XYZ file of C-alpha atoms in Angstrom:
326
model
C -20.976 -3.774 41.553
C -19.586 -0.285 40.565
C -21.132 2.152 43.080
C -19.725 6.159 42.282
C -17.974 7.169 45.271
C -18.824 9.988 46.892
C -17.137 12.733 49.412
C -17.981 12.052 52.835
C -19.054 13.472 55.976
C -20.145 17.039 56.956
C -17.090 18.751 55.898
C -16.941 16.911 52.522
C -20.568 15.243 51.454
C -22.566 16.884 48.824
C -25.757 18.085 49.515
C -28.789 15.559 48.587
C -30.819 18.432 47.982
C -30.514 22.208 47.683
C -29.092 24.162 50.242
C -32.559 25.811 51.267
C -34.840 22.845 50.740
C -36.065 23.232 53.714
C -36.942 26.665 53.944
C -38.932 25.849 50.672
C -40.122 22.970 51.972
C -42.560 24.841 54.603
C -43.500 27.676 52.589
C -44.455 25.374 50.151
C -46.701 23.145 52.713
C -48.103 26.227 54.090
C -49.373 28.534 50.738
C -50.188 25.334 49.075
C -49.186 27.097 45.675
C -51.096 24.405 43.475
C -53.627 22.060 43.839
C -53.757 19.797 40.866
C -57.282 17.711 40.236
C -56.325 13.685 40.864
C -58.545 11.019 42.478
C -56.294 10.786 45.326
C -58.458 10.103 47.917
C -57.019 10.487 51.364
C -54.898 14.096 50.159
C -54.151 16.369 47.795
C -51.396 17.038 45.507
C -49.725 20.314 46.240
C -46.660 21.953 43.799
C -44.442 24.543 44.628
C -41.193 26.094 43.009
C -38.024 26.261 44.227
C -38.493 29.833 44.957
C -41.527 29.533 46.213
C -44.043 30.555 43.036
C -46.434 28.835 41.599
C -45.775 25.681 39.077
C -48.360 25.119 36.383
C -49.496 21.814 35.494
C -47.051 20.589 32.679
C -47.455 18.778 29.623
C -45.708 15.621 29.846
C -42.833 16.554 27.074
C -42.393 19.932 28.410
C -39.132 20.781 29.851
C -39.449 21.405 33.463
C -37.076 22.458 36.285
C -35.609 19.714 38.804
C -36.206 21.182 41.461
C -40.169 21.258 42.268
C -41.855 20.292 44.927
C -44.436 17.506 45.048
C -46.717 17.134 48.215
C -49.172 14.897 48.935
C -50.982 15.642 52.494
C -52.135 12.278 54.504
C -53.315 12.434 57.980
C -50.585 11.769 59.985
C -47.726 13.080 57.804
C -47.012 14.679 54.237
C -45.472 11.965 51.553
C -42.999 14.765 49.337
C -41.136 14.058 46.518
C -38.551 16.564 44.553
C -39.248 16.336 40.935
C -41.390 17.230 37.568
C -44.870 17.108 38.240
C -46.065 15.653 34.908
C -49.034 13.221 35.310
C -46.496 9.906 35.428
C -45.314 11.312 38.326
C -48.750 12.520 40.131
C -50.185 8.671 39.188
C -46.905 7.340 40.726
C -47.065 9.400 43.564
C -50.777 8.391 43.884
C -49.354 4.617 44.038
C -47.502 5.108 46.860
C -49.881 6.599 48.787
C -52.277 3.418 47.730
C -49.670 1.421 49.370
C -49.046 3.388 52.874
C -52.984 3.305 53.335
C -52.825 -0.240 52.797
C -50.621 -0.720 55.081
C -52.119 1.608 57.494
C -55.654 -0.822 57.445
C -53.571 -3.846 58.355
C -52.573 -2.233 61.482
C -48.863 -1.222 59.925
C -47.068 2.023 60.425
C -44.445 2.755 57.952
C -41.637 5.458 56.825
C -39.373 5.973 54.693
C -36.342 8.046 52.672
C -35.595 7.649 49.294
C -32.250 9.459 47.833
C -31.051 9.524 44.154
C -27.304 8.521 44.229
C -26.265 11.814 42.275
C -28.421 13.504 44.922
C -30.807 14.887 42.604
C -33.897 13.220 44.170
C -35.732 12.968 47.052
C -38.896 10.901 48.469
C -39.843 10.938 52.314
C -42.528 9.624 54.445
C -42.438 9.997 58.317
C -38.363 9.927 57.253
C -38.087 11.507 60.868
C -40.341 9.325 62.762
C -38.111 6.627 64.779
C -38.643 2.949 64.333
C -36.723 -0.057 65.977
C -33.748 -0.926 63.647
C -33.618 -4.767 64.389
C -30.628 -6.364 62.096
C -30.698 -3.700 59.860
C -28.863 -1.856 62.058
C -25.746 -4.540 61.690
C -25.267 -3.412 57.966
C -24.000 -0.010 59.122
C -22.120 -1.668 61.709
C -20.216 -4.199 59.775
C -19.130 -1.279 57.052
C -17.940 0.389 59.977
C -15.196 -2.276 61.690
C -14.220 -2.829 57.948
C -13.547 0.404 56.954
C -12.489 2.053 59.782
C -10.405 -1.296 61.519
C -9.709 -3.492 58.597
C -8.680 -1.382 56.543
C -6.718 1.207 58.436
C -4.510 -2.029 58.931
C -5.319 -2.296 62.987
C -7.745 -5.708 62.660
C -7.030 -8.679 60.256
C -10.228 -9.656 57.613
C -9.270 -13.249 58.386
C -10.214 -12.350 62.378
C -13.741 -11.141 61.329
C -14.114 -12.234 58.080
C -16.543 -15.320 58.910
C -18.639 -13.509 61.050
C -19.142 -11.025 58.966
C -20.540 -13.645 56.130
C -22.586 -15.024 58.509
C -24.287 -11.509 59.934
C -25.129 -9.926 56.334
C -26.021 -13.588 54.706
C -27.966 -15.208 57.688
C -28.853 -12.216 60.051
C -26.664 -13.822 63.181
C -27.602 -12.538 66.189
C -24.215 -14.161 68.260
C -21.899 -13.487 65.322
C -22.864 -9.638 65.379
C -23.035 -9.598 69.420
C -19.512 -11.568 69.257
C -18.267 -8.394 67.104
C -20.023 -5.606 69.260
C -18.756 -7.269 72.356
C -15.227 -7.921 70.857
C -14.278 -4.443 69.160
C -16.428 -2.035 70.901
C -18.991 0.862 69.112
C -16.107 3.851 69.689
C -15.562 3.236 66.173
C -19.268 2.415 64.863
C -20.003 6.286 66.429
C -17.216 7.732 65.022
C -17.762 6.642 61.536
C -21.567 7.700 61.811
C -20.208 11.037 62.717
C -17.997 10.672 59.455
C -21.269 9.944 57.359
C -22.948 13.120 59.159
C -25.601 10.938 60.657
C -28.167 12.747 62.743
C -28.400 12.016 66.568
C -32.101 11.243 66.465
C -34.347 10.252 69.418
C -30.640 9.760 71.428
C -28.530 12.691 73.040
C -25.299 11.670 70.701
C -24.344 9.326 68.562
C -22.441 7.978 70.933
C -25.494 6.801 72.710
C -26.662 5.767 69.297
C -23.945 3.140 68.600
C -23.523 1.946 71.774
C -27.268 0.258 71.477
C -26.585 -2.617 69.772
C -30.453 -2.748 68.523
C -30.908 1.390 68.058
C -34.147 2.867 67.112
C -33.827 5.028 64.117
C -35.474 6.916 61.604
C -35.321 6.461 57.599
C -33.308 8.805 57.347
C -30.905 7.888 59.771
C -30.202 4.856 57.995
C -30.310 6.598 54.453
C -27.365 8.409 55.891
C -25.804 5.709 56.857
C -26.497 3.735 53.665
C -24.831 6.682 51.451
C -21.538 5.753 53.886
C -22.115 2.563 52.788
C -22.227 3.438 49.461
C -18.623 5.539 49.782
C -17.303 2.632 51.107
C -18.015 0.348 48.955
C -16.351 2.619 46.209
C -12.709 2.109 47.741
C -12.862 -1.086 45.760
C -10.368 -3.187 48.987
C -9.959 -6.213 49.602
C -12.562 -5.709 52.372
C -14.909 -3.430 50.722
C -15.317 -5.929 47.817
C -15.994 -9.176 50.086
C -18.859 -6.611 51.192
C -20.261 -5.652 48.561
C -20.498 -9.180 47.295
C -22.221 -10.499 50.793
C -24.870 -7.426 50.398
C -25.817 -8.098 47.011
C -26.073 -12.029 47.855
C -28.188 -11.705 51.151
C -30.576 -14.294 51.926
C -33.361 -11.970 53.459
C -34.544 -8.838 51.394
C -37.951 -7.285 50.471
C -36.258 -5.219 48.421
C -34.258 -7.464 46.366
C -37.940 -9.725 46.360
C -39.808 -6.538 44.927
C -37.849 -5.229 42.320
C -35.908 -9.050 41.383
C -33.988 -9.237 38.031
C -35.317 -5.387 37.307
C -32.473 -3.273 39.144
C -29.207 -4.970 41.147
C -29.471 -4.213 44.898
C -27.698 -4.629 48.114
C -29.409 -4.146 51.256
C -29.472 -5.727 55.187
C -33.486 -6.225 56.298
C -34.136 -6.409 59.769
C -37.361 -7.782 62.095
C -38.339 -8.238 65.217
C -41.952 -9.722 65.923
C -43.078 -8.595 69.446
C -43.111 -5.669 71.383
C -40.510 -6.107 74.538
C -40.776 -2.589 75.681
C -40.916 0.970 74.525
C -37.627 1.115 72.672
C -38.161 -2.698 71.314
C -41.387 -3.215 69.396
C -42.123 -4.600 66.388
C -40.502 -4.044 62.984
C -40.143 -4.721 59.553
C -37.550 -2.780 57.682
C -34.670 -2.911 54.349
C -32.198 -0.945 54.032
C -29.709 -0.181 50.771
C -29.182 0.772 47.473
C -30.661 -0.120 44.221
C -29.060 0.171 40.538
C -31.228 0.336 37.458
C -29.847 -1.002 33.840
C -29.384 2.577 32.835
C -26.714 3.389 35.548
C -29.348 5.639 37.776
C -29.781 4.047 41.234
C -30.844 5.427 45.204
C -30.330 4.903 48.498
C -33.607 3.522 50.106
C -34.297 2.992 53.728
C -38.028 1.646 54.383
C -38.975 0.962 58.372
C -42.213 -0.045 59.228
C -44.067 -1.541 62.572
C -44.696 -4.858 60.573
C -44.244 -7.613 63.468
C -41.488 -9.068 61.425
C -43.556 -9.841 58.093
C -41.147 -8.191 55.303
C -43.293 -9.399 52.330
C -45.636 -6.316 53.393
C -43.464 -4.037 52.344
C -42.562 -5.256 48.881
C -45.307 -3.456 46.920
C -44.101 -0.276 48.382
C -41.528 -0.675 47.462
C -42.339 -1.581 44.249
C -44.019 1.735 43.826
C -41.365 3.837 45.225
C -39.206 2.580 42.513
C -41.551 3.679 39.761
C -42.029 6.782 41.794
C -38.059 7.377 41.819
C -38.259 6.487 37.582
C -41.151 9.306 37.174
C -39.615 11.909 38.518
């Protein structure tokens, strides 16, 4: 694996998108600058500019800016990509939204966050929404003790170095408590801090990491996923044994979806049964994804699955041809 490294943290971390995407964002929702004709059943395509004016509907060789806005409105929330909206892209984006209704008629609520490594992409569905992390909270957390323990010199890899194969290969539950329990969160917040992860539905991240099982939101863990990603890039000792253990984990719809097509690394998580109102059911992979050609993206996809991961995989499926249209 070769991921780019990338500056970190609020002070440091390159925006994803342009500064104002926000701002565009709603007044692109709200004029609704162009409706383009598609059998899209549940929504309507809607394109806006970067500054707001209208986009025509391009001709599929035409040069195009990068920075459009594609919105498709479904009932509970918008699915929005930033990209060209050439008629690959509008089918692609109509394939997605195939598979969240599908998903929505087997009883399944799902978001999700989709960022191009150089930051020049973006593809979000209920990316806000909070979902119960499961295990695929422990990826984060592992990166964390290594980077920020391991390799500051203050915690040997042989002390945690077994547990750590056994928590991104196999999922263990007592091997990732025996960590939590053993060398705290203190750290696991700070470096989320570092990574300029969002507080979500908790007061701080302090709160945050100190659940060993979090809820989060898709883009929470995108965040977290692009420190990943940085880390990974230091190329130590520890960073390396990562890499290798995400790439060769045993449970991943992602790495089942896209197989021998793009390299990926990733920690799933699930949970079957609703325990209470911050532990209910979930389905959800987390990590990044290389094509042949060098591009690649940070994915996060959380769902309300009770623990069936092979639901996902034509999502994803079609959020990776959505990420190639664009």
């Amino acid at each position: 694996m070769e991921p780019r490294p990338r500056p970190r943290g609020p002070k440091g971390r390159e925006p994803l998108l342009p500064y104002n995407f926000l701002e565009v964002s709603l007044v692109t929702l709200s004029i609704a600058a162009l409706s383009l004709a598609w059998p899209l059943g549940l929504g309507e395509l809607v394109v806006g500019t970067h500054d707001g004016t209208e986009a025509a509907a391009a001709d599929p060789d035409e040069s195009l800016p990068s920075d459009e806005l594609l919105s498709l409105e479904l009932p509970d929330a918008s699915l929005t990509a930033l990209g060209h909206p050439r008629p690959q892209a509008i089918a692609c984006m109509s394939a997605v939204q195939e598979e969240i209704v599908r998903l929505a008629a087997q009883g399944v609520d799902v978001g999700f966050c989709l960022r191009d490594l150089d930051g020049n992409e973006f593809v979000a569905y209920q990316a806000n929404r909070d979902f119960y992390t499961a295990s695929s909270i422990k990826g984060p957390y592992v990166a964390s003790l290594l980077e920020r323990r391991v390799d500051e010199g203050d915690l040997p890899l042989g002390d945690v170095a077994s547990r750590v194969r056994s928590i991104v290969l196999y999922s263990d539950n007592d091997a990732y408590a025996s960590l939590v329990d053993q060398y705290g969160e203190e750290g696991f917040a700070g470096w989320l801090e570092e990574a300029g992860v969002d507080t979500g539905v908790y007061d701080d991240l302090g709160a945050y990491a100190e659940t060993k099982y979090p809820r989060s939101t898709p883009s929470q863990l995108a965040d977290e996923w692009e420190g990943i990603h940085a880390y990974l890039g230091h190329r130590t000792k520890a960073s390396e044994l990562l890499a290798g253990l995400f790439e060769e984990r045993e449970t991943s719809p992602i790495r089942d979806a896209l197989g021998s097509d793009a390299r990926s690394w990733s920690k799933a998580g699930w949970f079957p049964t609703r325990e209470s109102d911050l532990v209910t059911p979930a389905a959800n992979d987390a990590g990044i994804v290389l094509h042949r050609d060098g591009s690649g993206y940070v994915l996060a996809v959380m769902s309300t699955s009770p623990a069936d991961l092979d639901v996902l995989e034509g999502l994803i499926r079609a959020l990776d041809e959505l990420s190639l249209c664009l």
